[in-house]
Amino acid sequence: MRTLVPFDATDPKTRLAGLFTPSERRDLAGVLLADVLAALRAAGGDPLVVATESVDCAAPVVVDERPLSEAVNARLDAGTAVVMADLALATPRALARFFAADGDVVLAPGLGGGTNALVVRDDAFAVDYHGTSYLDHLRAAHEGGLSVREFDATRLALDVDERADLADVLVRGEGEAGAWLREAGVRLDRTGGRTTVTRSE
Amino acid sequence: MRTLVPFDATDPKTRLAGLFTPSERRDLAGVLLADVLAALRAAGGDPLVVATESVDCAAPVVVDERPLSEAVNARLDAGTAVVMADLALATPRALARFFAADGDVVLAPGLGGGTNALVVRDDAFAVDYHGTSYLDHLRAAHEGGLSVREFDATRLALDVDERADLADVLVRGEGEAGAWLREAGVRLDRTGGRTTVTRSE
């Protein structure tokens, strides 16, 4: 399935600035992107990276400086998927099941109300990533008379934004990002209430 | 399926102390428990609440003051499930699929490396909730020669511990906990980097 993969090549992963330098954050974002692209291809996806600036990766890239929703909608034909570039737990198996799910619109919610992945099978649907996009996308599909399927999977719900998200990458990630984190000295830390990570060089 | 539901009736939800009084936290824990029990029954579960002290709820309760793992292992026969009492997104559909999943041991990982729900079909398996229990349970099953299935679902991965978890309850919860939170003045807050909640009286 044709799959748009939006990618912030400019200043990615700002909420990890306490752990990593800007250069390291760009490296990590690139490794996460590579993991997602590999999983997509293994699941039968045909990825097109929609990036804020040029990036070197194992897929075609189009640079589009417009805001995320505009850049995606400009390319969102029926039969297209959109998958975020930082879904570090995504496996070929989870993505293949996602592609195969029925529905005019298939939504994979992220934690906190975002939309981490979607499949669109009707030209009338447009994305709007501003705000609590999962609820907005549900509403838009219902208002458009489209059938909607919620695709519930942690492997697509976990995007890498915060320090605590890295714990899940260390525990369950199957791509290269886990190795990158370990190489950078990132380790599980369970001394506080919630499992998170610390870094030692 | 016979299902143990461990429940902290004494001082629950301590990481929400910044939002709620101790009495409110006990109330919320009770509403979460009621939601889980209702979803379990609708999924064909036969719940037994294993509580730290007596609690009034719509299921049989046994009080066991021992640490969590001991209290669970004392009752963990083959053909038993264990489901945590604060899985606010759990639906009958997700739990029915969970009960039906194949494997000597079926593990539903929580965010951060915990084990939010499991099914055991072999008497040799024991739980150990200390530490990164998901990895420990995987290892124990493999070492015991048992077949293991990872059951990946956000609806079982999200337990209510932190303030940000309440955002997911407001966005996707289908039980009474969402209404309880709204009644208490809890609202989505997207002013920071990650969606969380604020409270106004």
Tab-separated table of C-alpha atoms in Angstrom:
chain	number	residue	atom	x	y	z
A	1	MET	CA	0.000	0.000	0.000
A	2	ARG	CA	1.223	3.501	-0.853
A	3	THR	CA	2.261	4.999	2.495
A	4	LEU	CA	3.124	8.584	3.316
A	5	VAL	CA	5.680	8.918	6.114
A	6	PRO	CA	5.868	12.503	7.399
A	7	PHE	CA	9.307	13.328	8.774
A	8	ASP	CA	10.648	16.355	10.632
A	9	ALA	CA	14.208	16.559	9.317
A	10	THR	CA	14.814	20.003	10.763
A	11	ASP	CA	14.622	19.909	14.567
A	12	PRO	CA	13.269	16.503	15.560
A	13	LYS	CA	12.623	15.080	19.022
A	14	THR	CA	12.876	18.395	20.868
A	15	ARG	CA	11.402	16.888	24.028
A	16	LEU	CA	14.483	14.669	24.281
A	17	ALA	CA	16.786	17.704	24.404
A	18	GLY	CA	17.611	16.897	28.044
A	19	LEU	CA	19.153	13.594	26.965
A	20	PHE	CA	20.651	14.228	23.526
A	21	THR	CA	22.423	16.963	21.554
A	22	PRO	CA	20.666	18.334	18.439
A	23	SER	CA	22.946	16.218	16.258
A	24	GLU	CA	22.156	13.091	18.281
A	25	ARG	CA	18.437	13.842	18.050
A	26	ARG	CA	18.710	14.013	14.269
A	27	ASP	CA	20.611	10.700	14.314
A	28	LEU	CA	17.981	9.061	16.475
A	29	ALA	CA	15.162	10.386	14.286
A	30	GLY	CA	16.956	8.915	11.269
A	31	VAL	CA	17.296	5.513	12.926
A	32	LEU	CA	13.623	5.549	13.907
A	33	LEU	CA	12.698	6.475	10.325
A	34	ALA	CA	14.849	3.655	8.957
A	35	ASP	CA	13.178	1.174	11.327
A	36	VAL	CA	9.705	2.299	10.236
A	37	LEU	CA	10.644	2.155	6.539
A	38	ALA	CA	12.047	-1.366	6.909
A	39	ALA	CA	8.946	-2.558	8.762
A	40	LEU	CA	6.685	-0.912	6.175
A	41	ARG	CA	8.421	-2.599	3.256
A	42	ALA	CA	8.335	-5.981	5.008
A	43	ALA	CA	4.588	-5.462	5.489
A	44	GLY	CA	4.043	-4.748	1.794
A	45	GLY	CA	4.042	-0.976	2.119
A	46	ASP	CA	5.358	1.381	-0.551
A	47	PRO	CA	6.657	4.355	1.454
A	48	LEU	CA	7.070	7.964	0.349
A	49	VAL	CA	8.796	10.159	2.936
A	50	VAL	CA	7.278	13.648	3.160
A	51	ALA	CA	10.045	15.649	4.811
A	52	THR	CA	10.538	19.227	5.964
A	53	GLU	CA	13.933	19.227	4.264
A	54	SER	CA	15.999	16.763	2.300
A	55	VAL	CA	16.966	13.560	4.100
A	56	ASP	CA	18.987	10.521	3.161
A	57	CYS	CA	16.981	7.331	3.660
A	58	ALA	CA	15.959	4.077	1.991
A	59	ALA	CA	12.823	5.436	0.304
A	60	PRO	CA	11.786	8.197	-2.099
A	61	VAL	CA	11.630	11.595	-0.424
A	62	VAL	CA	9.595	14.665	-1.289
A	63	VAL	CA	10.379	17.914	0.493
A	64	ASP	CA	7.333	19.957	1.485
A	65	GLU	CA	7.724	22.907	3.819
A	66	ARG	CA	4.018	23.378	4.434
A	67	PRO	CA	2.455	22.433	7.771
A	68	LEU	CA	2.019	18.677	8.329
A	69	SER	CA	-1.703	18.401	7.539
A	70	GLU	CA	-1.398	20.386	4.290
A	71	ALA	CA	1.608	18.421	3.108
A	72	VAL	CA	-0.208	15.129	3.781
A	73	ASN	CA	-3.572	16.148	2.299
A	74	ALA	CA	-1.872	17.246	-0.932
A	75	ARG	CA	-0.966	13.567	-1.490
A	76	LEU	CA	-3.823	11.717	0.232
A	77	ASP	CA	-5.589	9.733	-2.485
A	78	ALA	CA	-7.931	6.848	-1.749
A	79	GLY	CA	-5.880	3.753	-0.994
A	80	THR	CA	-3.164	5.643	0.826
A	81	ALA	CA	-1.823	5.092	4.332
A	82	VAL	CA	-0.085	7.632	6.550
A	83	VAL	CA	2.324	6.269	9.147
A	84	MET	CA	4.369	8.410	11.509
A	85	ALA	CA	8.161	8.096	11.329
A	86	ASP	CA	8.756	7.465	15.047
A	87	LEU	CA	6.654	4.369	15.784
A	88	ALA	CA	9.543	2.501	17.362
A	89	LEU	CA	7.552	-0.600	18.283
A	90	ALA	CA	6.000	-1.085	14.839
A	91	THR	CA	6.608	-4.559	13.426
A	92	PRO	CA	5.906	-5.922	9.933
A	93	ARG	CA	3.211	-8.116	11.493
A	94	ALA	CA	1.411	-5.183	13.140
A	95	LEU	CA	1.630	-3.072	9.976
A	96	ALA	CA	0.413	-5.904	7.732
A	97	ARG	CA	-2.635	-6.380	9.977
A	98	PHE	CA	-3.156	-2.609	9.928
A	99	PHE	CA	-3.059	-2.457	6.108
A	100	ALA	CA	-5.506	-5.386	5.940
A	101	ALA	CA	-8.064	-3.867	8.342
A	102	ASP	CA	-11.449	-3.048	6.824
A	103	GLY	CA	-12.934	0.430	6.745
A	104	ASP	CA	-13.208	3.533	4.583
A	105	VAL	CA	-10.956	5.017	7.237
A	106	VAL	CA	-8.769	2.966	9.595
A	107	LEU	CA	-7.357	4.918	12.535
A	108	ALA	CA	-4.534	3.791	14.803
A	109	PRO	CA	-4.715	6.122	17.804
A	110	GLY	CA	-1.580	7.266	19.552
A	111	LEU	CA	-1.293	7.736	23.279
A	112	GLY	CA	-2.718	11.109	24.290
A	113	GLY	CA	-5.260	11.369	21.477
A	114	GLY	CA	-3.077	11.677	18.392
A	115	THR	CA	-3.398	9.661	15.185
A	116	ASN	CA	-0.255	7.622	14.620
A	117	ALA	CA	-1.348	5.831	11.486
A	118	LEU	CA	-4.350	5.800	9.199
A	119	VAL	CA	-5.572	4.233	5.997
A	120	VAL	CA	-7.909	6.203	3.746
A	121	ARG	CA	-10.046	4.482	1.114
A	122	ASP	CA	-12.260	7.454	0.163
A	123	ASP	CA	-11.110	10.630	-1.549
A	124	ALA	CA	-13.403	12.806	0.592
A	125	PHE	CA	-11.370	12.322	3.769
A	126	ALA	CA	-8.721	14.848	4.816
A	127	VAL	CA	-6.415	14.790	7.824
A	128	ASP	CA	-6.123	17.447	10.511
A	129	TYR	CA	-3.320	16.723	12.926
A	130	HIS	CA	-3.892	19.803	15.028
A	131	GLY	CA	-5.379	19.179	18.493
A	132	THR	CA	-6.778	15.829	19.623
A	133	SER	CA	-6.654	14.495	16.102
A	134	TYR	CA	-7.970	11.023	16.879
A	135	LEU	CA	-11.328	12.430	18.005
A	136	ASP	CA	-11.362	14.940	15.125
A	137	HIS	CA	-10.672	12.198	12.581
A	138	LEU	CA	-13.396	9.986	14.073
A	139	ARG	CA	-15.870	12.865	13.881
A	140	ALA	CA	-14.881	13.819	10.323
A	141	ALA	CA	-15.314	10.243	9.130
A	142	HIS	CA	-18.733	9.910	10.793
A	143	GLU	CA	-19.866	13.256	9.403
A	144	GLY	CA	-18.748	12.170	5.949
A	145	GLY	CA	-20.746	8.945	6.207
A	146	LEU	CA	-17.584	6.849	6.066
A	147	SER	CA	-17.081	3.557	7.872
A	148	VAL	CA	-14.356	3.783	10.520
A	149	ARG	CA	-12.275	1.124	12.164
A	150	GLU	CA	-10.225	1.769	15.315
A	151	PHE	CA	-7.037	-0.246	15.001
A	152	ASP	CA	-5.869	-0.776	18.553
A	153	ALA	CA	-2.216	-1.741	18.934
A	154	THR	CA	0.479	-0.524	21.273
A	155	ARG	CA	2.932	-1.269	18.487
A	156	LEU	CA	1.381	1.602	16.562
A	157	ALA	CA	0.274	3.728	19.554
A	158	LEU	CA	3.733	4.375	20.965
A	159	ASP	CA	5.540	7.229	19.264
A	160	VAL	CA	8.859	8.407	20.607
A	161	ASP	CA	8.384	11.852	22.118
A	162	GLU	CA	9.277	11.741	25.784
A	163	ARG	CA	11.987	10.192	27.894
A	164	ALA	CA	9.598	7.549	29.263
A	165	ASP	CA	8.804	6.388	25.717
A	166	LEU	CA	12.412	5.260	25.382
A	167	ALA	CA	11.803	2.666	28.102
A	168	ASP	CA	9.294	0.923	25.841
A	169	VAL	CA	11.804	0.977	22.981
A	170	LEU	CA	14.374	-0.734	25.222
A	171	VAL	CA	11.839	-3.297	26.463
A	172	ARG	CA	9.965	-4.171	23.273
A	173	GLY	CA	11.604	-2.505	20.264
A	174	GLU	CA	12.646	-4.911	17.502
A	175	GLY	CA	14.420	-2.436	15.201
A	176	GLU	CA	17.787	-0.690	15.375
A	177	ALA	CA	16.655	2.144	17.650
A	178	GLY	CA	17.079	0.016	20.780
A	179	ALA	CA	20.688	-0.707	19.874
A	180	TRP	CA	21.280	2.982	19.112
A	181	LEU	CA	19.953	3.913	22.567
A	182	ARG	CA	22.049	1.277	24.344
A	183	GLU	CA	25.123	2.450	22.434
A	184	ALA	CA	24.357	5.993	23.615
A	185	GLY	CA	24.341	4.789	27.224
A	186	VAL	CA	20.584	4.870	27.734
A	187	ARG	CA	19.372	2.367	30.318
A	188	LEU	CA	16.100	1.481	32.015
A	189	ASP	CA	15.550	3.277	35.303
A	190	ARG	CA	12.911	2.007	37.690
A	191	THR	CA	13.915	3.989	40.759
A	192	GLY	CA	11.005	6.420	40.437
A	193	GLY	CA	7.331	5.645	40.192
A	194	ARG	CA	7.241	5.000	36.463
A	195	THR	CA	9.773	3.154	34.380
A	196	THR	CA	11.890	5.635	32.459
A	197	VAL	CA	15.501	5.826	31.349
A	198	THR	CA	18.746	7.434	32.393
A	199	ARG	CA	21.869	8.038	30.377
A	200	SER	CA	25.473	7.385	31.262
A	201	GLU	CA	28.357	7.870	28.851
B	1	MET	CA	-12.416	-17.647	32.404
B	2	ARG	CA	-11.529	-17.416	36.091
B	3	THR	CA	-9.821	-14.033	36.479
B	4	LEU	CA	-7.895	-12.672	39.423
B	5	VAL	CA	-8.123	-8.880	39.759
B	6	PRO	CA	-5.546	-7.547	42.221
B	7	PHE	CA	-6.714	-4.362	43.900
B	8	ASP	CA	-4.979	-1.908	46.210
B	9	ALA	CA	-7.825	-0.824	48.488
B	10	THR	CA	-5.519	0.875	50.963
B	11	ASP	CA	-3.718	3.793	49.330
B	12	PRO	CA	-4.395	3.614	45.606
B	13	LYS	CA	-3.227	5.927	42.825
B	14	THR	CA	-0.612	7.737	44.884
B	15	ARG	CA	0.897	9.303	41.758
B	16	LEU	CA	-2.339	11.225	41.278
B	17	ALA	CA	-2.014	12.864	44.715
B	18	GLY	CA	-1.391	16.222	43.022
B	19	LEU	CA	-4.874	16.100	41.488
B	20	PHE	CA	-7.046	14.263	44.022
B	21	THR	CA	-7.489	13.878	47.786
B	22	PRO	CA	-6.911	10.412	49.298
B	23	SER	CA	-10.673	9.910	49.470
B	24	GLU	CA	-11.091	10.884	45.828
B	25	ARG	CA	-8.289	8.544	44.837
B	26	ARG	CA	-10.067	5.667	46.571
B	27	ASP	CA	-13.286	6.658	44.768
B	28	LEU	CA	-11.529	6.744	41.401
B	29	ALA	CA	-9.869	3.386	42.046
B	30	GLY	CA	-13.305	1.949	42.860
B	31	VAL	CA	-14.793	3.307	39.615
B	32	LEU	CA	-11.885	1.908	37.616
B	33	LEU	CA	-12.348	-1.466	39.333
B	34	ALA	CA	-16.084	-1.438	38.570
B	35	ASP	CA	-15.365	-0.666	34.896
B	36	VAL	CA	-12.885	-3.546	34.655
B	37	LEU	CA	-15.258	-5.968	36.405
B	38	ALA	CA	-18.124	-5.018	34.062
B	39	ALA	CA	-15.918	-5.443	30.985
B	40	LEU	CA	-14.608	-8.773	32.289
B	41	ARG	CA	-18.088	-10.190	32.856
B	42	ALA	CA	-19.250	-9.002	29.424
B	43	ALA	CA	-16.220	-10.824	27.961
B	44	GLY	CA	-17.096	-14.071	29.731
B	45	GLY	CA	-14.719	-13.598	32.636
B	46	ASP	CA	-15.406	-14.847	36.157
B	47	PRO	CA	-13.593	-12.293	38.357
B	48	LEU	CA	-12.221	-12.732	41.863
B	49	VAL	CA	-10.902	-9.520	43.397
B	50	VAL	CA	-7.717	-10.039	45.426
B	51	ALA	CA	-7.633	-6.960	47.646
B	52	THR	CA	-5.316	-5.561	50.291
B	53	GLU	CA	-8.347	-4.903	52.481
B	54	SER	CA	-12.079	-5.377	52.206
B	55	VAL	CA	-13.801	-3.536	49.371
B	56	ASP	CA	-17.380	-3.263	48.197
B	57	CYS	CA	-17.711	-4.231	44.531
B	58	ALA	CA	-19.697	-6.347	42.106
B	59	ALA	CA	-17.571	-9.492	42.440
B	60	PRO	CA	-16.339	-11.897	45.129
B	61	VAL	CA	-13.449	-10.447	47.125
B	62	VAL	CA	-10.677	-12.181	49.005
B	63	VAL	CA	-8.460	-10.114	51.295
B	64	ASP	CA	-4.779	-11.005	51.159
B	65	GLU	CA	-2.237	-8.748	52.795
B	66	ARG	CA	0.787	-10.428	51.252
B	67	PRO	CA	2.788	-8.733	48.499
B	68	LEU	CA	1.094	-8.740	45.073
B	69	SER	CA	3.044	-11.591	43.471
B	70	GLU	CA	2.552	-13.908	46.465
B	71	ALA	CA	-1.154	-13.173	46.698
B	72	VAL	CA	-1.587	-13.902	42.992
B	73	ASN	CA	0.592	-17.032	42.870
B	74	ALA	CA	-1.353	-18.546	45.766
B	75	ARG	CA	-4.398	-18.663	43.441
B	76	LEU	CA	-2.818	-19.084	40.001
B	77	ASP	CA	-4.050	-22.437	38.666
B	78	ALA	CA	-3.867	-23.393	34.987
B	79	GLY	CA	-6.727	-21.730	33.150
B	80	THR	CA	-6.589	-18.550	35.189
B	81	ALA	CA	-6.212	-14.978	33.989
B	82	VAL	CA	-4.864	-12.032	35.950
B	83	VAL	CA	-6.099	-8.584	34.933
B	84	MET	CA	-5.135	-5.358	36.663
B	85	ALA	CA	-7.914	-3.267	38.191
B	86	ASP	CA	-7.005	0.026	36.502
B	87	LEU	CA	-7.111	-0.799	32.784
B	88	ALA	CA	-9.430	2.083	31.976
B	89	LEU	CA	-9.515	1.467	28.221
B	90	ALA	CA	-10.326	-2.244	28.475
B	91	THR	CA	-13.446	-3.204	26.517
B	92	PRO	CA	-15.381	-6.497	26.459
B	93	ARG	CA	-14.162	-6.970	22.878
B	94	ALA	CA	-10.484	-6.546	23.784
B	95	LEU	CA	-10.808	-8.849	26.803
B	96	ALA	CA	-12.698	-11.519	24.857
B	97	ARG	CA	-9.929	-11.553	22.220
B	98	PHE	CA	-7.373	-11.702	25.030
B	99	PHE	CA	-9.077	-14.699	26.682
B	100	ALA	CA	-9.257	-16.444	23.298
B	101	ALA	CA	-5.571	-15.947	22.414
B	102	ASP	CA	-3.521	-19.131	22.140
B	103	GLY	CA	-0.498	-19.895	24.284
B	104	ASP	CA	0.542	-21.625	27.497
B	105	VAL	CA	1.133	-18.083	28.679
B	106	VAL	CA	-0.476	-15.001	27.091
B	107	LEU	CA	1.079	-11.696	28.154
B	108	ALA	CA	-0.451	-8.255	27.649
B	109	PRO	CA	2.420	-5.824	28.267
B	110	GLY	CA	1.793	-2.503	29.924
B	111	LEU	CA	3.572	0.681	28.974
B	112	GLY	CA	6.973	0.824	30.628
B	113	GLY	CA	7.553	-2.907	30.812
B	114	GLY	CA	4.889	-4.087	33.238
B	115	THR	CA	2.457	-6.958	32.728
B	116	ASN	CA	-1.089	-5.652	32.732
B	117	ALA	CA	-2.868	-8.904	32.021
B	118	LEU	CA	-1.922	-12.528	31.529
B	119	VAL	CA	-3.481	-15.918	30.962
B	120	VAL	CA	-1.771	-19.004	32.365
B	121	ARG	CA	-2.556	-22.472	31.051
B	122	ASP	CA	0.246	-24.383	32.798
B	123	ASP	CA	0.604	-24.905	36.524
B	124	ALA	CA	4.366	-24.443	36.398
B	125	PHE	CA	4.177	-20.700	35.695
B	126	ALA	CA	4.386	-18.155	38.519
B	127	VAL	CA	4.171	-14.373	38.348
B	128	ASP	CA	6.776	-11.910	39.576
B	129	TYR	CA	5.567	-8.332	39.315
B	130	HIS	CA	8.750	-6.826	40.709
B	131	GLY	CA	10.913	-4.958	38.177
B	132	THR	CA	10.368	-5.074	34.414
B	133	SER	CA	7.889	-7.888	34.783
B	134	TYR	CA	7.072	-8.248	31.093
B	135	LEU	CA	10.647	-9.255	30.280
B	136	ASP	CA	10.864	-11.439	33.388
B	137	HIS	CA	7.621	-13.227	32.487
B	138	LEU	CA	8.802	-13.766	28.903
B	139	ARG	CA	12.060	-15.232	30.181
B	140	ALA	CA	10.360	-17.437	32.771
B	141	ALA	CA	7.987	-18.855	30.167
B	142	HIS	CA	10.808	-19.566	27.715
B	143	GLU	CA	12.936	-21.188	30.427
B	144	GLY	CA	9.972	-23.351	31.405
B	145	GLY	CA	9.520	-24.494	27.807
B	146	LEU	CA	6.093	-22.854	27.614
B	147	SER	CA	4.630	-21.277	24.490
B	148	VAL	CA	4.154	-17.536	24.883
B	149	ARG	CA	1.933	-15.104	23.035
B	150	GLU	CA	2.370	-11.348	23.268
B	151	PHE	CA	-1.090	-9.803	23.199
B	152	ASP	CA	-0.568	-6.291	21.915
B	153	ALA	CA	-3.407	-3.867	22.640
B	154	THR	CA	-3.418	-0.331	23.921
B	155	ARG	CA	-6.745	-1.149	25.514
B	156	LEU	CA	-4.876	-3.460	27.879
B	157	ALA	CA	-1.544	-1.594	27.908
B	158	LEU	CA	-2.809	1.622	29.440
B	159	ASP	CA	-3.082	1.490	33.211
B	160	VAL	CA	-3.984	4.599	35.140
B	161	ASP	CA	-0.940	5.710	37.109
B	162	GLU	CA	0.059	9.180	35.979
B	163	ARG	CA	-1.708	12.400	35.142
B	164	ALA	CA	-1.077	11.945	31.401
B	165	ASP	CA	-2.840	8.558	31.509
B	166	LEU	CA	-6.067	10.366	32.353
B	167	ALA	CA	-5.969	12.054	28.935
B	168	ASP	CA	-6.366	8.655	27.287
B	169	VAL	CA	-9.282	7.855	29.595
B	170	LEU	CA	-10.998	11.078	28.508
B	171	VAL	CA	-10.277	10.429	24.824
B	172	ARG	CA	-10.987	6.696	24.521
B	173	GLY	CA	-12.443	5.353	27.772
B	174	GLU	CA	-15.809	3.618	27.379
B	175	GLY	CA	-16.589	2.973	31.053
B	176	GLU	CA	-17.694	5.213	33.915
B	177	ALA	CA	-14.225	6.519	34.786
B	178	GLY	CA	-14.360	9.169	32.047
B	179	ALA	CA	-17.615	10.560	33.453
B	180	TRP	CA	-16.150	10.485	36.979
B	181	LEU	CA	-13.151	12.518	35.775
B	182	ARG	CA	-15.305	15.057	33.934
B	183	GLU	CA	-17.524	15.409	37.007
B	184	ALA	CA	-14.373	16.096	39.052
B	185	GLY	CA	-13.436	18.915	36.660
B	186	VAL	CA	-10.656	17.095	34.843
B	187	ARG	CA	-10.155	18.314	31.273
B	188	LEU	CA	-7.749	17.673	28.416
B	189	ASP	CA	-4.818	20.084	28.318
B	190	ARG	CA	-2.740	20.350	25.180
B	191	THR	CA	-0.840	23.513	26.038
B	192	GLY	CA	2.400	21.653	26.787
B	193	GLY	CA	4.265	19.212	24.608
B	194	ARG	CA	2.244	16.137	25.514
B	195	THR	CA	-1.482	15.888	25.973
B	196	THR	CA	-2.278	15.729	29.658
B	197	VAL	CA	-5.065	17.008	31.900
B	198	THR	CA	-5.787	19.871	34.247
B	199	ARG	CA	-8.429	20.137	36.928
B	200	SER	CA	-10.798	22.977	37.674
B	201	GLU	CA	-13.483	22.798	40.342
